[in-house]
Amino acid sequence: MIDKDKTLPNKIWPFIWHFLRGYKSLTIFYFTLAAVAGFWGPLNSLLLKRVINLLPTVTDGDISILIVPATLIVVNYLVIYNLSWRGIERIQAKFTPVILNCIIGESMDHVLGKSAQFYQQTLSGKTLKEITNLAHLVDLLIRTGAYFPRYFSALLTATIASYFANPIFFFILVVWLILFSLLRIFMARKLRILTTSQGLSESMSVGELVDCLYNHNNIRIFSRRSFENSRMASYLEKVKKDYQATALYALRMYSIQGWLFTILIAFSCYFLVYLYSKNLVTIGDFALILGLTIDTGHTAWFAVKAADPLNRALSIGQQSLTSLMIPLEIHDKPDAVALKCNRGQITFDNVKFHYKETEPLFQNISIKIKASSKVGLVGYSGAGKSTFINLLLRLYDITKGAILIDGQDVRDVTQDSLHTNIAMIPQDPSLFNRSLMDNIRYGRIEATDEEVISAAKKAHAHEFIEKLSQGYDSLAGERGAQLSGGQRQRIAIARAILKNAPILILDEASSQLDSFTESLIQESLWELIQNKTTLVIAHRLSTLLNMDRILVFDQGVIVEDGTHTELLILNGLYRKLWDSQVGGI
Ligand SMILES: Nc1ncnc2c1ncn2[C@@H]1O[C@H](COP(=O)(O)OP(=O)(O)OP(=O)(O)O)[C@@H](O)[C@H]1O
Ligand SMILES: [Mg+2]
């Protein structure tokens, strides 16, 4: 279940706890079971010592004395090791996908709440990689996390058992474990830095790779395959270098560990032989201590071996989290209410706005658009028409002034309610790779098939959909790639017709249509926009003749405002644009 009211923590351990806290008892049981499994090794050594010490007492083939310790060796394996470990694996099998789904679901929900600016500045491949990094971390944590309580209890029992066998060996093991841990703590710090850098370069390279996939058509028509290959090679080279640096450093750590392990065995062997020669240890003690020493060395070794990928995943996870969990730039106020849009009057009151790190685009724009009026927005490319619409949709927050719909500031209402009341047909609509039926139904999820088809007919999309072999079940392809630009626009128009919101925005909505289809659609659109406040951006000025009012933008300023005839008489920028189009024709 996605908990929309909670923001996700941006530090890795609180982030992981956020997902585990709903399963506290299960988590405790899981780690306890793992700790129990750790008793197996030392218990086995103790039982083995018992058997070895009893062997010389076996006489005349009477082995009854061995039955109990030998049976306990089997029971120890079956219950302590086998059963508890199978229990752990069962919890892993059931629990891992549940947690992974929560992480992917909540991270996706968080990313979908990001502002338009985030998507303009971040490569989607990079974001995808970062979400999968977090999922991978928690998967790894659940799988290998069980090893650590097991290793801990194994080390604890081994050192305690060695104390009772002979305090000298207890002392050797404890000193060795301290040295080993200090070395690891010291070296792990550098390893973390190296892995963070590796994670970043991996995310960057996946981001670039996905960007190339999106631009496959550009690459083909400009014959830039080899150019892209060598460009990609520089990112991959960085990944390779970071990978090698991390792996080689880890190798150096393992060599030092190997030496430490050798020293431990050498010390233990020396003292064992020495004490045995003095009759201070039995053969059973000899076997027990050697077993415990090798067990301790191996356990410590496996523990750090398991910790390395986890450490690596933790560093990469933290790096991913830092870049994913930057605070949302646009969020609903805590007391935001639903927009009540009865009439659809729009007011820009002294609005000042600039995109991040750019010069101001709008300086004190003030304009009132009456409810149910039809307004055209025209001007040179880059004059600010789409920005005007983006501000109304609150895709960006303004720096000064206010934008009101029916007297309510767009910053005081919930974004969901704002967007429910505005239908938008964008300049270059993109579709989901789902059926055309589902793509149109996106305008109103609860619409029946008949309503969808009726909207498609009004948008003159029905004609071409019918001719497709799968009809309304045809897939649109990634971002709608299997349709032409004009067909995509007609699907977007059908979607807006179905949505039937009180405010309608058309941003060059019919620019990719042939004149015949456009004139057919104009009729349907005219029907649609009755009783709605409609903003129409168009470069083809002939499509705006029936507008109540036309606003002319020039470098972020509304320089002219009036009907088509009034603006022609004004003999300004609109006249210039009109004449150039009429002259062109
Ligand atoms: N996300 C952005 N970040 C920075 N600058 C932007 C961004 N979007 C637009 N701009 C700049 O703001 C200005 C206005 O752009 P806008 O898209 O509003 O123009 P437009 O009038 O819709 O143009 P067109 O007719 O070509 O669609 C342009 O100079 C553009 O480069
Ligand atoms: Mg535009």
CSV table of N, CA, C and O and ligand atoms in Angstrom, one decimal, residues 120 355 358 361 380-387 396 427 539, ligand 1:
chain,number,residue,atom,x,y,z
A,120,GLN,N,12.7,17.9,-17.0
A,120,GLN,CA,13.5,18.5,-18.0
A,120,GLN,C,15.0,18.4,-17.7
A,120,GLN,O,15.8,18.4,-18.6
A,355,TYR,N,12.2,31.2,-15.5
A,355,TYR,CA,12.7,29.8,-15.4
A,355,TYR,C,13.9,29.8,-14.5
A,355,TYR,O,14.6,30.8,-14.5
A,358,THR,N,17.5,31.7,-15.3
A,358,THR,CA,17.3,32.5,-16.6
A,358,THR,C,16.8,33.9,-16.2
A,358,THR,O,16.4,34.1,-15.1
A,361,LEU,N,11.1,36.2,-17.6
A,361,LEU,CA,10.3,36.1,-18.8
A,361,LEU,C,9.1,37.0,-18.7
A,361,LEU,O,8.8,37.8,-19.6
A,380,TYR,N,5.5,35.3,-31.7
A,380,TYR,CA,6.7,34.6,-32.3
A,380,TYR,C,7.0,33.4,-31.4
A,380,TYR,O,6.6,33.3,-30.2
A,381,SER,N,7.7,32.4,-32.0
A,381,SER,CA,8.1,31.3,-31.3
A,381,SER,C,9.0,31.8,-30.1
A,381,SER,O,9.9,32.6,-30.3
A,382,GLY,N,8.8,31.2,-28.9
A,382,GLY,CA,9.6,31.6,-27.8
A,382,GLY,C,9.1,32.8,-27.1
A,382,GLY,O,9.8,33.4,-26.2
A,383,ALA,N,7.9,33.3,-27.5
A,383,ALA,CA,7.4,34.6,-26.9
A,383,ALA,C,6.8,34.4,-25.5
A,383,ALA,O,6.7,35.3,-24.7
A,384,GLY,N,6.5,33.1,-25.1
A,384,GLY,CA,6.0,32.9,-23.8
A,384,GLY,C,4.6,32.3,-23.7
A,384,GLY,O,4.0,32.3,-22.7
A,385,LYS,N,4.0,31.9,-24.9
A,385,LYS,CA,2.6,31.4,-24.9
A,385,LYS,C,2.5,30.1,-24.1
A,385,LYS,O,1.6,30.0,-23.2
A,386,SER,N,3.3,29.1,-24.3
A,386,SER,CA,3.2,27.9,-23.6
A,386,SER,C,3.5,28.1,-22.1
A,386,SER,O,2.9,27.4,-21.2
A,387,THR,N,4.5,29.0,-21.8
A,387,THR,CA,4.8,29.3,-20.4
A,387,THR,C,3.5,29.8,-19.7
A,387,THR,O,3.3,29.5,-18.6
A,396,TYR,N,4.9,25.3,-12.8
A,396,TYR,CA,6.0,26.1,-12.2
A,396,TYR,C,5.3,27.1,-11.2
A,396,TYR,O,4.2,27.5,-11.5
A,427,GLN,N,1.2,20.5,-27.4
A,427,GLN,CA,1.8,20.7,-28.7
A,427,GLN,C,2.2,19.4,-29.4
A,427,GLN,O,1.9,19.2,-30.5
A,539,HIS,N,-0.3,29.1,-34.4
A,539,HIS,CA,0.5,29.9,-35.3
A,539,HIS,C,-0.3,30.2,-36.6
A,539,HIS,O,-0.1,31.2,-37.2
B,1,LIG,N1,11.9,24.6,-19.1
B,1,LIG,C1,12.5,25.8,-19.5
B,1,LIG,N2,13.6,26.2,-18.9
B,1,LIG,C2,14.2,27.3,-19.3
B,1,LIG,N3,13.7,28.1,-20.2
B,1,LIG,C3,12.6,27.8,-20.9
B,1,LIG,C4,11.9,26.6,-20.5
B,1,LIG,N4,10.8,26.4,-21.3
B,1,LIG,C5,10.8,27.5,-22.1
B,1,LIG,N5,11.9,28.3,-21.8
B,1,LIG,C6,12.2,29.6,-22.5
B,1,LIG,O1,11.1,30.5,-22.2
B,1,LIG,C7,10.8,31.2,-23.4
B,1,LIG,C8,9.3,31.1,-23.7
B,1,LIG,O2,9.1,29.7,-24.1
B,1,LIG,P1,7.7,29.2,-24.5
B,1,LIG,O3,7.8,27.7,-24.6
B,1,LIG,O4,6.7,29.7,-23.5
B,1,LIG,O5,7.4,29.8,-25.9
B,1,LIG,P2,6.2,29.7,-26.9
B,1,LIG,O6,5.7,31.0,-27.1
B,1,LIG,O7,5.3,28.6,-26.5
B,1,LIG,O8,7.0,29.2,-28.2
B,1,LIG,P3,6.5,28.2,-29.4
B,1,LIG,O9,5.6,29.0,-30.3
B,1,LIG,O10,7.7,27.9,-30.1
B,1,LIG,O11,5.9,27.0,-28.8
B,1,LIG,C9,11.7,30.8,-24.5
B,1,LIG,O12,12.8,31.7,-24.5
B,1,LIG,C10,12.2,29.4,-24.0
B,1,LIG,O13,13.5,29.2,-24.4
